[in-house]
mmCIF file of N, CA and C in Angstrom:
data_model
loop_
_atom_site.group_PDB
_atom_site.id
_atom_site.type_symbol
_atom_site.label_atom_id
_atom_site.label_comp_id
_atom_site.label_asym_id
_atom_site.label_seq_id
_atom_site.Cartn_x
_atom_site.Cartn_y
_atom_site.Cartn_z
ATOM 1 N N UNK A 1331 3.457 28.534 -12.404
ATOM 2 C CA UNK A 1331 3.097 27.657 -11.288
ATOM 3 C C UNK A 1331 4.307 27.514 -10.368
ATOM 4 N N UNK A 1332 4.125 27.793 -9.109
ATOM 5 C CA UNK A 1332 5.245 27.696 -8.172
ATOM 6 C C UNK A 1332 5.397 26.260 -7.682
ATOM 7 N N UNK A 1333 6.635 25.907 -7.447
ATOM 8 C CA UNK A 1333 6.877 24.570 -6.914
ATOM 9 C C UNK A 1333 6.922 24.671 -5.403
ATOM 10 N N UNK A 1334 6.213 23.789 -4.756
ATOM 11 C CA UNK A 1334 6.181 23.832 -3.301
ATOM 12 C C UNK A 1334 7.357 23.046 -2.737
ATOM 13 N N UNK A 1335 7.685 23.365 -1.516
ATOM 14 C CA UNK A 1335 8.774 22.675 -0.828
ATOM 15 C C UNK A 1335 8.401 21.209 -0.624
ATOM 16 N N UNK A 1336 9.381 20.342 -0.772
ATOM 17 C CA UNK A 1336 9.157 18.902 -0.597
ATOM 18 C C UNK A 1336 9.692 18.463 0.762
ATOM 19 N N UNK A 1337 8.992 17.529 1.376
ATOM 20 C CA UNK A 1337 9.382 16.950 2.658
ATOM 21 C C UNK A 1337 9.512 15.445 2.448
ATOM 22 N N UNK A 1338 10.572 14.856 2.991
ATOM 23 C CA UNK A 1338 10.750 13.413 2.896
ATOM 24 C C UNK A 1338 10.340 12.773 4.214
ATOM 25 N N UNK A 1339 9.441 11.808 4.114
ATOM 26 C CA UNK A 1339 8.979 11.049 5.273
ATOM 27 C C UNK A 1339 9.547 9.646 5.164
ATOM 28 N N UNK A 1340 10.126 9.147 6.257
ATOM 29 C CA UNK A 1340 10.763 7.828 6.243
ATOM 30 C C UNK A 1340 10.005 6.863 7.148
ATOM 31 N N UNK A 1341 9.526 5.776 6.556
ATOM 32 C CA UNK A 1341 8.755 4.783 7.310
ATOM 33 C C UNK A 1341 9.671 3.884 8.132
ATOM 34 N N UNK A 1342 9.068 3.116 9.024
ATOM 35 C CA UNK A 1342 9.834 2.224 9.903
ATOM 36 C C UNK A 1342 10.560 1.135 9.131
ATOM 37 N N UNK A 1343 10.042 0.777 7.955
ATOM 38 C CA UNK A 1343 10.693 -0.262 7.161
ATOM 39 C C UNK A 1343 11.612 0.316 6.084
ATOM 40 N N UNK A 1344 11.995 1.583 6.257
ATOM 41 C CA UNK A 1344 13.036 2.183 5.432
ATOM 42 C C UNK A 1344 12.596 2.837 4.140
ATOM 43 N N UNK A 1345 11.320 2.833 3.833
ATOM 44 C CA UNK A 1345 10.867 3.457 2.589
ATOM 45 C C UNK A 1345 10.738 4.966 2.780
ATOM 46 N N UNK A 1346 11.184 5.727 1.777
ATOM 47 C CA UNK A 1346 11.108 7.185 1.833
ATOM 48 C C UNK A 1346 10.001 7.673 0.901
ATOM 49 N N UNK A 1347 9.215 8.619 1.384
ATOM 50 C CA UNK A 1347 8.123 9.207 0.613
ATOM 51 C C UNK A 1347 8.365 10.707 0.529
ATOM 52 N N UNK A 1348 8.441 11.244 -0.681
ATOM 53 C CA UNK A 1348 8.609 12.681 -0.847
ATOM 54 C C UNK A 1348 7.238 13.293 -1.128
ATOM 55 N N UNK A 1349 6.836 14.232 -0.287
ATOM 56 C CA UNK A 1349 5.512 14.850 -0.421
ATOM 57 C C UNK A 1349 5.643 16.366 -0.365
ATOM 58 N N UNK A 1350 4.648 17.051 -0.915
ATOM 59 C CA UNK A 1350 4.605 18.505 -0.805
ATOM 60 C C UNK A 1350 4.460 18.888 0.662
ATOM 61 N N UNK A 1351 5.055 20.005 1.030
ATOM 62 C CA UNK A 1351 4.981 20.455 2.420
ATOM 63 C C UNK A 1351 3.527 20.620 2.871
ATOM 64 N N UNK A 1352 2.662 21.121 1.993
ATOM 65 C CA UNK A 1352 1.247 21.309 2.350
ATOM 66 C C UNK A 1352 0.603 19.990 2.755
ATOM 67 N N UNK A 1353 0.982 18.904 2.087
ATOM 68 C CA UNK A 1353 0.452 17.580 2.411
ATOM 69 C C UNK A 1353 0.980 17.136 3.772
ATOM 70 N N UNK A 1354 2.279 17.309 3.994
ATOM 71 C CA UNK A 1354 2.890 16.910 5.267
ATOM 72 C C UNK A 1354 2.293 17.689 6.438
ATOM 73 N N UNK A 1355 1.956 18.947 6.215
ATOM 74 C CA UNK A 1355 1.424 19.797 7.287
ATOM 75 C C UNK A 1355 0.019 19.400 7.731
ATOM 76 N N UNK A 1356 -0.635 18.525 6.991
ATOM 77 C CA UNK A 1356 -1.949 18.017 7.404
ATOM 78 C C UNK A 1356 -1.841 17.184 8.681
ATOM 79 N N UNK A 1357 -0.689 16.587 8.916
ATOM 80 C CA UNK A 1357 -0.457 15.798 10.129
ATOM 81 C C UNK A 1357 0.126 16.715 11.199
ATOM 82 N N UNK A 1358 -0.537 16.788 12.342
ATOM 83 C CA UNK A 1358 -0.045 17.651 13.422
ATOM 84 C C UNK A 1358 1.331 17.208 13.918
ATOM 85 N N UNK A 1359 1.556 15.915 13.995
ATOM 86 C CA UNK A 1359 2.854 15.404 14.453
ATOM 87 C C UNK A 1359 3.961 15.862 13.519
ATOM 88 N N UNK A 1360 3.749 15.683 12.228
ATOM 89 C CA UNK A 1360 4.755 16.079 11.240
ATOM 90 C C UNK A 1360 4.888 17.598 11.210
ATOM 91 N N UNK A 1361 3.780 18.306 11.328
ATOM 92 C CA UNK A 1361 3.800 19.771 11.350
ATOM 93 C C UNK A 1361 4.711 20.274 12.468
ATOM 94 N N UNK A 1362 4.596 19.693 13.661
ATOM 95 C CA UNK A 1362 5.431 20.121 14.786
ATOM 96 C C UNK A 1362 6.906 19.833 14.521
ATOM 97 N N UNK A 1363 7.195 18.714 13.877
ATOM 98 C CA UNK A 1363 8.587 18.382 13.564
ATOM 99 C C UNK A 1363 9.162 19.373 12.550
ATOM 100 N N UNK A 1364 8.351 19.784 11.576
ATOM 101 C CA UNK A 1364 8.796 20.779 10.596
ATOM 102 C C UNK A 1364 9.035 22.113 11.293
ATOM 103 N N UNK A 1365 8.116 22.511 12.162
ATOM 104 C CA UNK A 1365 8.249 23.773 12.896
ATOM 105 C C UNK A 1365 9.477 23.777 13.797
ATOM 106 N N UNK A 1366 9.864 22.604 14.304
ATOM 107 C CA UNK A 1366 11.040 22.489 15.172
ATOM 108 C C UNK A 1366 12.327 22.267 14.377
ATOM 109 N N UNK A 1367 12.270 22.484 13.055
ATOM 110 C CA UNK A 1367 13.425 22.307 12.160
ATOM 111 C C UNK A 1367 14.006 20.905 12.203
ATOM 112 N N UNK A 1368 13.155 19.915 12.272
ATOM 113 C CA UNK A 1368 13.606 18.517 12.291
ATOM 114 C C UNK A 1368 13.418 17.844 10.937
ATOM 115 N N UNK A 1369 13.143 18.628 9.883
ATOM 116 C CA UNK A 1369 12.792 18.027 8.598
ATOM 117 C C UNK A 1369 13.901 18.100 7.556
ATOM 118 N N UNK A 1370 15.053 18.657 7.918
ATOM 119 C CA UNK A 1370 16.102 18.880 6.922
ATOM 120 C C UNK A 1370 16.573 17.607 6.228
ATOM 121 N N UNK A 1371 16.766 16.543 6.960
ATOM 122 C CA UNK A 1371 17.252 15.288 6.383
ATOM 123 C C UNK A 1371 16.144 14.248 6.284
ATOM 124 N N UNK A 1372 14.921 14.699 6.237
ATOM 125 C CA UNK A 1372 13.786 13.790 6.212
ATOM 126 C C UNK A 1372 13.267 13.575 7.621
ATOM 127 N N UNK A 1373 12.034 13.188 7.704
ATOM 128 C CA UNK A 1373 11.402 12.964 9.004
ATOM 129 C C UNK A 1373 11.240 11.465 9.216
ATOM 130 N N UNK A 1374 11.968 10.912 10.187
ATOM 131 C CA UNK A 1374 11.826 9.482 10.467
ATOM 132 C C UNK A 1374 10.544 9.223 11.257
ATOM 133 N N UNK A 1375 9.815 8.214 10.836
ATOM 134 C CA UNK A 1375 8.582 7.825 11.521
ATOM 135 C C UNK A 1375 8.724 6.360 11.920
ATOM 136 N N UNK A 1376 9.453 6.102 13.013
ATOM 137 C CA UNK A 1376 9.820 4.735 13.386
ATOM 138 C C UNK A 1376 8.654 3.838 13.790
ATOM 139 N N UNK A 1377 7.500 4.413 14.043
ATOM 140 C CA UNK A 1377 6.341 3.605 14.439
ATOM 141 C C UNK A 1377 5.319 3.445 13.316
ATOM 142 N N UNK A 1378 5.690 3.862 12.094
ATOM 143 C CA UNK A 1378 4.747 3.842 10.981
ATOM 144 C C UNK A 1378 5.328 3.035 9.822
ATOM 145 N N UNK A 1379 4.627 1.980 9.416
ATOM 146 C CA UNK A 1379 5.081 1.171 8.282
ATOM 147 C C UNK A 1379 4.799 1.908 6.972
ATOM 148 N N UNK A 1380 5.451 1.474 5.904
ATOM 149 C CA UNK A 1380 5.231 2.107 4.598
ATOM 150 C C UNK A 1380 3.782 1.930 4.139
ATOM 151 N N UNK A 1381 3.169 0.798 4.470
ATOM 152 C CA UNK A 1381 1.766 0.557 4.100
ATOM 153 C C UNK A 1381 0.862 1.614 4.728
ATOM 154 N N UNK A 1382 1.048 1.856 6.011
ATOM 155 C CA UNK A 1382 0.213 2.833 6.716
ATOM 156 C C UNK A 1382 0.570 4.251 6.290
ATOM 157 N N UNK A 1383 1.864 4.536 6.133
ATOM 158 C CA UNK A 1383 2.283 5.877 5.733
ATOM 159 C C UNK A 1383 1.717 6.233 4.361
ATOM 160 N N UNK A 1384 1.691 5.289 3.448
ATOM 161 C CA UNK A 1384 1.126 5.577 2.122
ATOM 162 C C UNK A 1384 -0.365 5.902 2.229
ATOM 163 N N UNK A 1385 -1.080 5.222 3.134
ATOM 164 C CA UNK A 1385 -2.499 5.524 3.352
ATOM 165 C C UNK A 1385 -2.677 6.918 3.976
ATOM 166 N N UNK A 1386 -1.818 7.253 4.932
ATOM 167 C CA UNK A 1386 -1.889 8.569 5.574
ATOM 168 C C UNK A 1386 -1.625 9.664 4.539
ATOM 169 N N UNK A 1387 -0.629 9.457 3.687
ATOM 170 C CA UNK A 1387 -0.305 10.434 2.646
ATOM 171 C C UNK A 1387 -1.481 10.580 1.676
ATOM 172 N N UNK A 1388 -2.091 9.468 1.312
ATOM 173 C CA UNK A 1388 -3.262 9.500 0.429
ATOM 174 C C UNK A 1388 -4.367 10.359 1.052
ATOM 175 N N UNK A 1389 -4.616 10.152 2.346
ATOM 176 C CA UNK A 1389 -5.636 10.912 3.068
ATOM 177 C C UNK A 1389 -5.293 12.407 3.077
ATOM 178 N N UNK A 1390 -4.059 12.718 3.414
ATOM 179 C CA UNK A 1390 -3.635 14.120 3.497
ATOM 180 C C UNK A 1390 -3.714 14.809 2.137
ATOM 181 N N UNK A 1391 -3.282 14.113 1.077
ATOM 182 C CA UNK A 1391 -3.354 14.683 -0.274
ATOM 183 C C UNK A 1391 -4.796 15.007 -0.643
ATOM 184 N N UNK A 1392 -5.692 14.094 -0.350
ATOM 185 C CA UNK A 1392 -7.105 14.294 -0.682
ATOM 186 C C UNK A 1392 -7.656 15.524 0.034
ATOM 187 N N UNK A 1393 -7.281 15.700 1.291
ATOM 188 C CA UNK A 1393 -7.786 16.837 2.058
ATOM 189 C C UNK A 1393 -7.157 18.153 1.611
ATOM 190 N N UNK A 1394 -5.908 18.132 1.174
ATOM 191 C CA UNK A 1394 -5.280 19.339 0.626
ATOM 192 C C UNK A 1394 -5.977 19.722 -0.678
ATOM 193 N N UNK A 1395 -6.207 18.739 -1.545
ATOM 194 C CA UNK A 1395 -6.905 18.998 -2.813
ATOM 195 C C UNK A 1395 -8.307 19.542 -2.555
ATOM 196 N N UNK A 1396 -8.995 18.972 -1.585
ATOM 197 C CA UNK A 1396 -10.359 19.414 -1.270
ATOM 198 C C UNK A 1396 -10.365 20.841 -0.740
ATOM 199 N N UNK A 1397 -9.362 21.199 0.050
ATOM 200 C CA UNK A 1397 -9.328 22.563 0.586
ATOM 201 C C UNK A 1397 -9.067 23.571 -0.529
ATOM 202 N N UNK A 1398 -8.312 23.181 -1.552
ATOM 203 C CA UNK A 1398 -8.099 24.063 -2.708
ATOM 204 C C UNK A 1398 -9.400 24.211 -3.495
ATOM 205 N N UNK A 1399 -10.153 23.141 -3.604
ATOM 206 C CA UNK A 1399 -11.424 23.158 -4.333
ATOM 207 C C UNK A 1399 -12.491 23.915 -3.565
ATOM 208 N N UNK A 1400 -12.370 23.967 -2.248
ATOM 209 C CA UNK A 1400 -13.359 24.648 -1.407
ATOM 210 C C UNK A 1400 -13.548 26.096 -1.817
ATOM 211 N N UNK A 1401 -12.493 26.707 -2.351
ATOM 212 C CA UNK A 1401 -12.590 28.100 -2.754
ATOM 213 C C UNK A 1401 -13.606 28.278 -3.885
ATOM 214 N N UNK A 1402 -13.807 27.240 -4.680
ATOM 215 C CA UNK A 1402 -14.684 27.329 -5.843
ATOM 216 C C UNK A 1402 -16.129 26.952 -5.531
ATOM 217 N N UNK A 1403 -16.335 25.788 -4.984
ATOM 218 C CA UNK A 1403 -17.708 25.321 -4.720
ATOM 219 C C UNK A 1403 -17.696 24.428 -3.499
ATOM 220 N N UNK A 1404 -18.321 24.883 -2.434
ATOM 221 C CA UNK A 1404 -18.181 24.183 -1.161
ATOM 222 C C UNK A 1404 -19.064 22.959 -0.995
ATOM 223 N N UNK A 1405 -20.332 23.054 -1.235
ATOM 224 C CA UNK A 1405 -21.247 21.970 -0.866
ATOM 225 C C UNK A 1405 -20.948 20.658 -1.576
ATOM 226 N N UNK A 1406 -20.720 20.678 -2.867
ATOM 227 C CA UNK A 1406 -20.416 19.451 -3.599
ATOM 228 C C UNK A 1406 -19.114 18.834 -3.150
ATOM 229 N N UNK A 1407 -18.124 19.669 -2.909
ATOM 230 C CA UNK A 1407 -16.814 19.192 -2.458
ATOM 231 C C UNK A 1407 -16.933 18.568 -1.078
ATOM 232 N N UNK A 1408 -17.683 19.205 -0.185
ATOM 233 C CA UNK A 1408 -17.870 18.670 1.169
ATOM 234 C C UNK A 1408 -18.525 17.294 1.136
ATOM 235 N N UNK A 1409 -19.558 17.155 0.316
ATOM 236 C CA UNK A 1409 -20.247 15.867 0.210
ATOM 237 C C UNK A 1409 -19.324 14.798 -0.366
ATOM 238 N N UNK A 1410 -18.570 15.164 -1.398
ATOM 239 C CA UNK A 1410 -17.624 14.219 -2.003
ATOM 240 C C UNK A 1410 -16.568 13.794 -0.997
ATOM 241 N N UNK A 1411 -16.060 14.757 -0.228
ATOM 242 C CA UNK A 1411 -15.015 14.458 0.748
ATOM 243 C C UNK A 1411 -15.557 13.573 1.869
ATOM 244 N N UNK A 1412 -16.774 13.844 2.314
ATOM 245 C CA UNK A 1412 -17.379 12.998 3.353
ATOM 246 C C UNK A 1412 -17.538 11.564 2.862
ATOM 247 N N UNK A 1413 -17.985 11.415 1.622
ATOM 248 C CA UNK A 1413 -18.140 10.075 1.046
ATOM 249 C C UNK A 1413 -16.780 9.395 0.911
ATOM 250 N N UNK A 1414 -15.779 10.160 0.475
ATOM 251 C CA UNK A 1414 -14.430 9.609 0.328
ATOM 252 C C UNK A 1414 -13.887 9.179 1.692
ATOM 253 N N UNK A 1415 -14.065 10.017 2.711
ATOM 254 C CA UNK A 1415 -13.611 9.686 4.072
ATOM 255 C C UNK A 1415 -14.280 8.411 4.579
ATOM 256 N N UNK A 1416 -15.566 8.278 4.310
ATOM 257 C CA UNK A 1416 -16.300 7.085 4.738
ATOM 258 C C UNK A 1416 -15.708 5.836 4.103
ATOM 259 N N UNK A 1417 -15.426 5.909 2.812
ATOM 260 C CA UNK A 1417 -14.814 4.765 2.121
ATOM 261 C C UNK A 1417 -13.395 4.507 2.619
ATOM 262 N N UNK A 1418 -12.670 5.579 2.922
ATOM 263 C CA UNK A 1418 -11.274 5.468 3.344
ATOM 264 C C UNK A 1418 -11.127 4.627 4.608
ATOM 265 N N UNK A 1419 -12.059 4.769 5.534
ATOM 266 C CA UNK A 1419 -11.952 4.041 6.805
ATOM 267 C C UNK A 1419 -12.570 2.645 6.754
ATOM 268 N N UNK A 1420 -13.024 2.230 5.593
ATOM 269 C CA UNK A 1420 -13.553 0.868 5.433
ATOM 270 C C UNK A 1420 -12.387 -0.094 5.196
ATOM 271 N N UNK A 1421 -11.635 -0.318 6.251
ATOM 272 C CA UNK A 1421 -10.479 -1.220 6.213
ATOM 273 C C UNK A 1421 -10.589 -2.166 7.402
ATOM 274 N N UNK A 1422 -9.723 -3.168 7.433
ATOM 275 C CA UNK A 1422 -9.777 -4.087 8.568
ATOM 276 C C UNK A 1422 -9.410 -3.346 9.858
ATOM 277 N N UNK A 1423 -9.808 -3.919 10.963
ATOM 278 C CA UNK A 1423 -9.660 -3.257 12.257
ATOM 279 C C UNK A 1423 -8.200 -2.949 12.593
ATOM 280 N N UNK A 1424 -7.285 -3.853 12.278
ATOM 281 C CA UNK A 1424 -5.867 -3.635 12.583
ATOM 282 C C UNK A 1424 -5.320 -2.441 11.804
ATOM 283 N N UNK A 1425 -5.689 -2.332 10.529
ATOM 284 C CA UNK A 1425 -5.240 -1.200 9.710
ATOM 285 C C UNK A 1425 -5.823 0.097 10.241
ATOM 286 N N UNK A 1426 -7.095 0.081 10.583
ATOM 287 C CA UNK A 1426 -7.736 1.271 11.134
ATOM 288 C C UNK A 1426 -7.043 1.703 12.422
ATOM 289 N N UNK A 1427 -6.714 0.761 13.270
ATOM 290 C CA UNK A 1427 -6.014 1.057 14.517
ATOM 291 C C UNK A 1427 -4.667 1.726 14.224
ATOM 292 N N UNK A 1428 -3.918 1.183 13.259
ATOM 293 C CA UNK A 1428 -2.624 1.768 12.889
ATOM 294 C C UNK A 1428 -2.785 3.167 12.309
ATOM 295 N N UNK A 1429 -3.836 3.387 11.534
ATOM 296 C CA UNK A 1429 -4.080 4.709 10.954
ATOM 297 C C UNK A 1429 -4.372 5.744 12.032
ATOM 298 N N UNK A 1430 -5.120 5.344 13.032
ATOM 299 C CA UNK A 1430 -5.496 6.271 14.099
ATOM 300 C C UNK A 1430 -4.279 6.674 14.922
ATOM 301 N N UNK A 1431 -3.396 5.733 15.168
ATOM 302 C CA UNK A 1431 -2.198 6.035 15.946
ATOM 303 C C UNK A 1431 -1.235 6.835 15.116
#
């Protein structure tokens, strides 16, 4: 089993999250920073709190896992992911707003 490259994401309140590069690449903003070689010392996200960043990472991990499962059986995975996404956005309006930004 190969070990994937790790990326460190730093929230506005100083918490660091180490994630697999595949997970980080789910975010277009983070993907562009990695492509621009801005990820060597971690990626600072000054507008994202640790609470929101942990939710974003959870979302990205789920979608990476689902894309790996897609190779095996698509329809069941798609339905499960849609249901998971629906539950994921069942949060208060302020949290949802922060997630979207």
